[in-house]
Tab-separated table of C-alpha atoms and ligand atoms in Angstrom:
chain	number	residue	atom	x	y	z
A	111	UNK	CA	-25.198	-18.184	-19.329
A	112	UNK	CA	-25.152	-14.405	-19.237
A	113	UNK	CA	-26.774	-12.529	-16.408
A	114	UNK	CA	-27.955	-9.011	-17.143
A	115	UNK	CA	-30.104	-6.685	-15.142
A	116	UNK	CA	-32.652	-4.803	-17.254
A	117	UNK	CA	-30.787	-1.869	-18.804
A	118	UNK	CA	-33.944	-0.021	-19.760
A	119	UNK	CA	-32.291	1.372	-22.886
A	120	UNK	CA	-34.499	-0.290	-25.480
A	121	UNK	CA	-37.855	0.923	-26.698
A	122	UNK	CA	-40.739	-1.107	-28.124
A	123	UNK	CA	-39.918	-0.079	-31.683
A	124	UNK	CA	-36.511	-1.663	-31.435
A	125	UNK	CA	-37.734	-5.259	-31.379
A	126	UNK	CA	-37.013	-6.985	-34.664
A	127	UNK	CA	-40.050	-9.243	-34.909
A	128	UNK	CA	-38.488	-11.150	-37.796
A	129	UNK	CA	-35.842	-12.642	-35.536
A	130	UNK	CA	-37.571	-13.425	-32.293
A	131	UNK	CA	-36.224	-16.058	-29.907
A	132	UNK	CA	-37.992	-19.379	-30.457
A	133	UNK	CA	-38.680	-19.974	-26.804
A	134	UNK	CA	-39.237	-17.517	-23.944
A	135	UNK	CA	-39.631	-18.774	-20.374
A	136	UNK	CA	-40.983	-16.640	-17.526
A	137	UNK	CA	-40.977	-16.956	-13.731
A	138	UNK	CA	-44.226	-15.173	-12.841
A	139	UNK	CA	-42.936	-13.677	-9.597
A	140	UNK	CA	-44.101	-10.811	-7.401
A	141	UNK	CA	-47.841	-11.455	-7.103
A	142	UNK	CA	-47.742	-11.450	-3.297
A	143	UNK	CA	-45.800	-8.171	-3.066
A	144	UNK	CA	-48.081	-6.549	-5.645
A	145	UNK	CA	-51.085	-7.396	-3.448
A	146	UNK	CA	-49.365	-6.365	-0.214
A	147	UNK	CA	-48.543	-2.922	-1.623
A	148	UNK	CA	-52.252	-2.451	-2.259
A	149	UNK	CA	-53.381	-3.791	1.092
A	150	UNK	CA	-54.982	-6.773	-0.657
A	151	UNK	CA	-54.782	-10.484	0.183
A	152	UNK	CA	-52.046	-12.454	-1.641
A	153	UNK	CA	-54.740	-14.322	-3.550
A	154	UNK	CA	-55.717	-11.024	-5.223
A	155	UNK	CA	-52.112	-10.797	-6.452
A	156	UNK	CA	-52.389	-14.245	-8.033
A	157	UNK	CA	-55.679	-13.295	-9.693
A	158	UNK	CA	-53.979	-10.199	-11.157
A	159	UNK	CA	-51.024	-12.401	-12.160
A	160	UNK	CA	-53.359	-14.769	-14.000
A	161	UNK	CA	-54.719	-11.774	-15.981
A	162	UNK	CA	-51.174	-10.752	-16.896
A	163	UNK	CA	-50.475	-14.304	-18.011
A	164	UNK	CA	-53.511	-14.147	-20.335
A	165	UNK	CA	-52.321	-10.853	-21.832
A	166	UNK	CA	-48.747	-12.014	-22.328
A	167	UNK	CA	-49.692	-15.449	-23.725
A	168	UNK	CA	-52.026	-13.808	-26.259
A	169	UNK	CA	-49.346	-11.302	-27.200
A	170	UNK	CA	-46.764	-14.076	-27.693
A	171	UNK	CA	-49.159	-15.834	-30.049
A	172	UNK	CA	-49.864	-12.573	-31.910
A	173	UNK	CA	-46.191	-11.767	-32.511
A	174	UNK	CA	-45.489	-15.334	-33.671
A	175	UNK	CA	-43.422	-16.684	-30.795
A	176	UNK	CA	-43.143	-20.475	-31.026
A	177	UNK	CA	-42.919	-21.404	-27.333
A	178	UNK	CA	-43.796	-19.652	-24.080
A	179	UNK	CA	-43.163	-21.485	-20.800
A	180	UNK	CA	-44.362	-20.120	-17.456
A	181	UNK	CA	-43.756	-21.195	-13.875
A	182	UNK	CA	-47.227	-21.457	-12.314
A	183	UNK	CA	-46.589	-23.714	-9.316
A	184	UNK	CA	-43.393	-25.300	-8.031
A	185	UNK	CA	-42.858	-28.517	-6.094
A	186	UNK	CA	-41.979	-26.215	-3.157
A	187	UNK	CA	-45.142	-24.080	-3.399
A	188	UNK	CA	-47.145	-26.695	-1.435
A	189	UNK	CA	-45.533	-25.156	1.678
A	190	UNK	CA	-47.755	-22.075	1.244
A	191	UNK	CA	-50.962	-21.672	3.283
A	192	UNK	CA	-53.686	-24.083	2.104
A	193	UNK	CA	-55.941	-21.165	1.187
A	194	UNK	CA	-53.319	-19.694	-1.149
A	195	UNK	CA	-52.587	-23.069	-2.793
A	196	UNK	CA	-56.271	-23.610	-3.345
A	197	UNK	CA	-56.695	-20.099	-4.830
A	198	UNK	CA	-53.892	-20.763	-7.355
A	199	UNK	CA	-55.452	-24.127	-8.304
A	200	UNK	CA	-58.849	-22.431	-8.747
A	201	UNK	CA	-57.297	-19.792	-11.014
A	202	UNK	CA	-55.712	-22.519	-13.107
A	203	UNK	CA	-59.006	-24.362	-13.349
A	204	UNK	CA	-60.802	-21.179	-14.397
A	205	UNK	CA	-58.149	-20.416	-16.986
A	206	UNK	CA	-58.236	-23.937	-18.451
A	207	UNK	CA	-62.019	-23.965	-18.702
A	208	UNK	CA	-61.871	-20.674	-20.630
A	209	UNK	CA	-58.918	-21.808	-22.728
A	210	UNK	CA	-60.676	-25.012	-23.809
A	211	UNK	CA	-63.539	-22.900	-25.138
A	212	UNK	CA	-61.183	-20.645	-27.119
A	213	UNK	CA	-58.533	-23.076	-28.324
A	214	UNK	CA	-60.113	-23.738	-31.668
A	215	UNK	CA	-60.272	-19.999	-32.378
A	216	UNK	CA	-56.848	-19.107	-30.960
A	217	UNK	CA	-54.968	-22.206	-32.136
A	218	UNK	CA	-52.751	-22.048	-29.064
A	219	UNK	CA	-51.268	-25.372	-27.995
A	220	UNK	CA	-50.833	-26.134	-24.311
A	221	UNK	CA	-48.646	-28.548	-22.409
A	222	UNK	CA	-48.031	-29.106	-18.713
A	223	UNK	CA	-44.573	-29.732	-17.344
A	224	UNK	CA	-44.456	-31.318	-13.907
A	225	UNK	CA	-45.858	-34.137	-11.818
A	226	UNK	CA	-49.617	-33.702	-12.073
A	227	UNK	CA	-50.431	-36.732	-9.894
A	228	UNK	CA	-50.974	-34.795	-6.602
A	229	UNK	CA	-53.434	-32.375	-8.250
A	230	UNK	CA	-57.178	-32.800	-7.888
A	231	UNK	CA	-58.731	-35.307	-10.302
A	232	UNK	CA	-60.705	-32.486	-11.890
A	233	UNK	CA	-57.678	-30.268	-12.540
A	234	UNK	CA	-55.640	-33.224	-13.767
A	235	UNK	CA	-58.404	-34.161	-16.219
A	236	UNK	CA	-58.609	-30.551	-17.472
A	237	UNK	CA	-54.839	-30.492	-18.056
A	238	UNK	CA	-54.986	-33.759	-20.005
A	239	UNK	CA	-57.977	-32.552	-22.004
A	240	UNK	CA	-56.244	-29.306	-23.059
A	241	UNK	CA	-53.143	-31.290	-24.016
A	242	UNK	CA	-55.235	-33.695	-26.051
A	243	UNK	CA	-57.034	-30.877	-27.910
A	244	UNK	CA	-53.634	-29.257	-28.519
A	245	UNK	CA	-52.419	-32.216	-30.548
A	246	UNK	CA	-54.779	-31.036	-33.326
A	247	UNK	CA	-53.166	-27.601	-33.643
A	248	UNK	CA	-49.981	-26.058	-34.930
A	249	UNK	CA	-48.836	-22.694	-33.672
A	250	UNK	CA	-47.715	-21.045	-30.474
A	251	UNK	CA	-47.221	-23.570	-27.667
A	252	UNK	CA	-47.752	-22.448	-24.093
A	253	UNK	CA	-46.129	-24.699	-21.509
A	254	UNK	CA	-47.343	-24.365	-17.948
A	255	UNK	CA	-44.974	-25.656	-15.268
A	256	UNK	CA	-47.255	-27.100	-12.638
A	257	UNK	CA	-45.966	-28.922	-9.571
A	258	UNK	CA	-42.659	-28.552	-11.372
A	259	UNK	CA	-39.168	-28.652	-9.907
A	260	UNK	CA	-36.048	-28.770	-12.058
A	261	UNK	CA	-34.170	-31.137	-9.759
A	262	UNK	CA	-37.222	-33.355	-9.410
A	263	UNK	CA	-37.462	-33.487	-13.216
A	264	UNK	CA	-33.821	-34.571	-13.508
A	265	UNK	CA	-34.252	-37.217	-10.766
A	266	UNK	CA	-37.272	-38.654	-12.617
A	267	UNK	CA	-35.247	-38.809	-15.844
A	268	UNK	CA	-32.318	-40.494	-14.071
A	269	UNK	CA	-34.666	-43.065	-12.500
A	270	UNK	CA	-36.210	-43.901	-15.878
A	271	UNK	CA	-32.791	-44.221	-17.556
A	272	UNK	CA	-31.439	-46.341	-14.682
A	273	UNK	CA	-34.443	-48.666	-14.996
A	274	UNK	CA	-33.841	-49.011	-18.750
A	275	UNK	CA	-30.170	-49.797	-18.108
A	276	UNK	CA	-31.079	-52.353	-15.429
A	277	UNK	CA	-33.499	-53.998	-17.870
A	278	UNK	CA	-30.674	-54.295	-20.402
A	279	UNK	CA	-32.350	-51.911	-22.872
A	280	UNK	CA	-29.508	-49.391	-22.614
A	281	UNK	CA	-25.838	-49.284	-21.883
A	282	UNK	CA	-25.011	-46.791	-19.105
A	283	UNK	CA	-21.631	-45.952	-20.642
A	284	UNK	CA	-23.218	-44.753	-23.873
A	285	UNK	CA	-25.904	-42.482	-22.386
A	286	UNK	CA	-25.961	-39.058	-24.018
A	287	UNK	CA	-27.356	-35.588	-23.288
A	288	UNK	CA	-30.074	-36.348	-25.852
A	289	UNK	CA	-31.090	-39.435	-23.836
A	290	UNK	CA	-31.524	-37.256	-20.733
A	291	UNK	CA	-33.475	-34.602	-22.706
A	292	UNK	CA	-35.805	-37.287	-24.041
A	293	UNK	CA	-36.767	-38.225	-20.468
A	294	UNK	CA	-37.462	-34.702	-19.200
A	295	UNK	CA	-40.985	-33.245	-19.034
A	296	UNK	CA	-39.801	-30.898	-21.788
A	297	UNK	CA	-38.917	-33.698	-24.236
A	298	UNK	CA	-39.322	-32.434	-27.791
A	299	UNK	CA	-39.406	-28.747	-26.788
A	300	UNK	CA	-36.373	-26.636	-27.738
A	301	UNK	CA	-34.418	-25.105	-24.856
A	302	UNK	CA	-35.516	-21.619	-23.782
A	303	UNK	CA	-33.490	-18.879	-25.468
A	304	UNK	CA	-34.573	-16.224	-22.993
A	305	UNK	CA	-35.559	-16.613	-19.332
A	306	UNK	CA	-37.327	-13.628	-17.775
A	307	UNK	CA	-37.711	-13.076	-14.050
A	308	UNK	CA	-39.656	-10.049	-12.890
A	309	UNK	CA	-39.899	-8.722	-9.308
A	310	UNK	CA	-36.243	-7.964	-8.673
A	311	UNK	CA	-35.160	-11.475	-7.637
A	312	UNK	CA	-31.943	-12.626	-9.292
A	313	UNK	CA	-32.215	-16.407	-9.106
A	314	UNK	CA	-33.515	-19.398	-11.051
A	315	UNK	CA	-35.442	-21.093	-8.202
A	316	UNK	CA	-35.331	-24.601	-9.682
A	317	UNK	CA	-36.912	-23.428	-12.972
A	318	UNK	CA	-35.672	-25.367	-16.026
A	319	UNK	CA	-32.062	-25.686	-14.754
A	320	UNK	CA	-31.074	-28.292	-17.376
A	321	UNK	CA	-32.844	-26.519	-20.238
A	322	UNK	CA	-31.492	-23.053	-19.339
A	323	UNK	CA	-27.822	-24.027	-19.597
A	324	UNK	CA	-27.299	-21.627	-22.522
A	325	UNK	CA	-30.260	-19.293	-21.999
A	326	UNK	CA	-29.964	-15.532	-21.815
A	327	UNK	CA	-31.426	-14.034	-18.642
A	328	UNK	CA	-33.447	-10.865	-18.253
A	329	UNK	CA	-34.316	-9.455	-14.836
A	330	UNK	CA	-36.578	-6.536	-14.089
A	331	UNK	CA	-37.932	-4.991	-10.878
A	332	UNK	CA	-41.466	-4.842	-12.317
A	333	UNK	CA	-43.799	-7.165	-10.377
A	334	UNK	CA	-45.520	-9.833	-12.488
A	335	UNK	CA	-49.058	-8.357	-12.282
A	336	UNK	CA	-47.605	-5.092	-13.706
A	337	UNK	CA	-45.620	-6.874	-16.434
A	338	UNK	CA	-46.890	-5.625	-19.792
A	339	UNK	CA	-46.450	-6.217	-23.507
A	340	UNK	CA	-44.134	-3.226	-23.436
A	341	UNK	CA	-41.998	-4.858	-20.740
A	342	UNK	CA	-41.826	-8.047	-22.817
A	343	UNK	CA	-40.739	-5.975	-25.812
A	344	UNK	CA	-37.963	-4.489	-23.696
A	345	UNK	CA	-36.796	-7.976	-22.780
A	346	UNK	CA	-36.938	-9.096	-26.432
A	347	UNK	CA	-34.993	-6.058	-27.608
A	348	UNK	CA	-32.407	-6.612	-24.883
A	349	UNK	CA	-32.107	-10.258	-25.946
A	350	UNK	CA	-31.590	-9.205	-29.552
A	351	UNK	CA	-28.722	-6.917	-28.560
A	352	UNK	CA	-26.717	-9.805	-27.121
A	353	UNK	CA	-24.156	-12.016	-28.784
A	354	UNK	CA	-24.716	-15.725	-28.083
A	355	UNK	CA	-21.656	-17.871	-28.502
A	356	UNK	CA	-22.646	-21.189	-26.915
A	357	UNK	CA	-19.095	-21.699	-25.710
A	358	UNK	CA	-17.551	-20.759	-29.088
A	359	UNK	CA	-15.849	-17.495	-30.053
B	684	FPP	C1	-45.082	-16.208	-7.519
B	684	FPP	O1	-45.374	-14.979	-6.848
B	684	FPP	C2	-46.313	-16.722	-8.154
B	684	FPP	C3	-46.850	-17.961	-7.937
B	684	FPP	C4	-46.222	-18.967	-7.056
B	684	FPP	C5	-48.131	-18.372	-8.553
B	684	FPP	C6	-48.299	-18.007	-10.001
B	684	FPP	C7	-49.700	-18.284	-10.375
B	684	FPP	C8	-50.480	-17.501	-11.170
B	684	FPP	C9	-49.983	-16.311	-11.883
B	684	FPP	C10	-51.944	-17.798	-11.343
B	684	FPP	C11	-52.331	-19.016	-12.116
B	684	FPP	C12	-51.560	-19.285	-13.354
B	684	FPP	C13	-52.068	-19.434	-14.610
B	684	FPP	C14	-51.144	-19.928	-15.680
B	684	FPP	C15	-53.458	-19.118	-14.998
B	684	FPP	P1	-45.225	-14.898	-5.266
B	684	FPP	O2	-46.531	-15.225	-4.646
B	684	FPP	O3	-44.075	-15.746	-4.820
B	684	FPP	O4	-44.901	-13.372	-5.086
B	684	FPP	P2	-44.057	-12.719	-3.895
B	684	FPP	O5	-42.628	-13.182	-4.099
B	684	FPP	O6	-44.221	-11.261	-4.138
B	684	FPP	O7	-44.654	-13.197	-2.600
């Protein structure tokens, strides 16, 4: 894993769109600070963040990226004030209702990574409906991490594998990395090549820890609501300037 702070040396024109990473993952951080700086409630920051998500997801589809994964709500985010949690859930609901109406036109596939069981029945049903519609499309896949925690995901996979071993369907000694991958929420999705975290924080915060083992990291001080297509291009250009060795030479 290589950790680089944004060097700010690349310009939009320097992205080679013919060799994009397959999978970009983003921690949409900084909504609260963005709102605070404007004297607005935190919920206004999340609303602005949802707009940025729309812009970036559409851009990823337009440039031909295969997978975009975003962190919308973590297993730890329930600790936030009830009003803020409910505002984020409402934004998700609003987005999904709009997305369902546009999916046929946009051909964007959607998948949810996380334990959806504590969500409202309505939101859960919307998530399942968008996933079901998505099975009819090829093209850019947007994964939304919702009530997602990387450690929680690994624990769930371990539990499932342990149960299969106990039932005699598997031999513990011959378990492989592929067996673990197949039991993660992200089963079937390639690992992220590039993980982006805006807002100046330099940590992973339980976001795709297994899947990011060989990811490149890009950090920028820009707050998520101010993150633009141009900023994504900077991250892509920076990614393209790196040499990935995956433990080789
Ligand atoms: C982190 O910023 C952001 C969140 C926990 C919520 C992200 C949710 C959205 C962008 C809206 C809904 C999503 C979709 C996909 C439509 P923070 O509040 O921790 O910011 P801070 O660190 O500045 O306080």
